[in-house]
Short mmCIF file of C-alpha atoms in Angstrom, two decimals:
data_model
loop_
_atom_site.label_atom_id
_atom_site.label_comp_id
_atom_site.label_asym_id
_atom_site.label_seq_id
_atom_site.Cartn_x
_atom_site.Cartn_y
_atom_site.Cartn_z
CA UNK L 26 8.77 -19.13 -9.64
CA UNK L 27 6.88 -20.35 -6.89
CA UNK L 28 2.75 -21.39 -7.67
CA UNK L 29 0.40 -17.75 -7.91
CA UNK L 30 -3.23 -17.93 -6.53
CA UNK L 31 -6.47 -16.34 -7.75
CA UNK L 32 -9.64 -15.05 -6.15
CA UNK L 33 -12.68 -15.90 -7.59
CA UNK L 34 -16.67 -14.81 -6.61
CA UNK L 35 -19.51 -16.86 -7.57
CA UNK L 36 -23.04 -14.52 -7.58
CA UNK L 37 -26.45 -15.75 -6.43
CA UNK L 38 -27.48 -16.74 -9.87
CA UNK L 39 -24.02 -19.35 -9.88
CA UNK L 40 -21.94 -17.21 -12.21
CA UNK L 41 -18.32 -17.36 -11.52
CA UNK L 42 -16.05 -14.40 -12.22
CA UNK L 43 -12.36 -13.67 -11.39
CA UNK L 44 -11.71 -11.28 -8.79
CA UNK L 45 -7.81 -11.31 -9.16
CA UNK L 46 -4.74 -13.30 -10.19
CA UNK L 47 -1.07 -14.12 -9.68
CA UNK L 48 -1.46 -13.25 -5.83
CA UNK L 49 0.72 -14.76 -3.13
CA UNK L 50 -1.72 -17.23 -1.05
CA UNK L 51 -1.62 -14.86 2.02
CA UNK L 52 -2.30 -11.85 -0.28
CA UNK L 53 -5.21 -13.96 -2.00
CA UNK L 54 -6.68 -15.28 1.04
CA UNK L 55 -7.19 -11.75 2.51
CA UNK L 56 -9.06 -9.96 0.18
CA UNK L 57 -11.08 -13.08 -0.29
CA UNK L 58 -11.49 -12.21 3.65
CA UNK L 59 -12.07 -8.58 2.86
CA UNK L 60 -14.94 -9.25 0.67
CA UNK L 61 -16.68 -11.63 2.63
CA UNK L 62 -16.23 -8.92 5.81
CA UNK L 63 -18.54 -7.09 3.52
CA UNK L 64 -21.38 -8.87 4.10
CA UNK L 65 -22.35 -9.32 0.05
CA UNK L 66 -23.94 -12.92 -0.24
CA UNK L 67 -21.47 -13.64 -3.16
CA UNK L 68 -19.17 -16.49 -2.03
CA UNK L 69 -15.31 -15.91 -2.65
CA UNK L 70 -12.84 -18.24 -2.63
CA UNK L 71 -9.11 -18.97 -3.36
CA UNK L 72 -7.40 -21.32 -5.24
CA UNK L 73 -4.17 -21.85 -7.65
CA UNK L 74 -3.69 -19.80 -11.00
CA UNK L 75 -5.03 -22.03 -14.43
CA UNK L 76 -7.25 -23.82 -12.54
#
């Protein structure tokens, strides 16, 4: 089984949270996308499962 990606938020106070796991890295990388579109001043970001 190939690698699986997660999508993770940091909020304005630095706290980290998981958005979702055990994406593909297209599917990962777009709703990282969607919720930036969304204007929230969280940053998102992408990067491999158990990380």
């Amino acid at each position: 089984m190939g690698t699986t990606y997660r999508v993770m938020r940091q909020d304005d106070n630095g706290n980290r949270f998981l958005v979702a796991k055990g994406l593909t890295r297209p599917a990962a990388e777009q709703l990282a996308a969607e919720f930036e579109a969304r204007g929230h001043k969280q940053l998102y970001w992408v990067e491999p499962d158990g990380q």
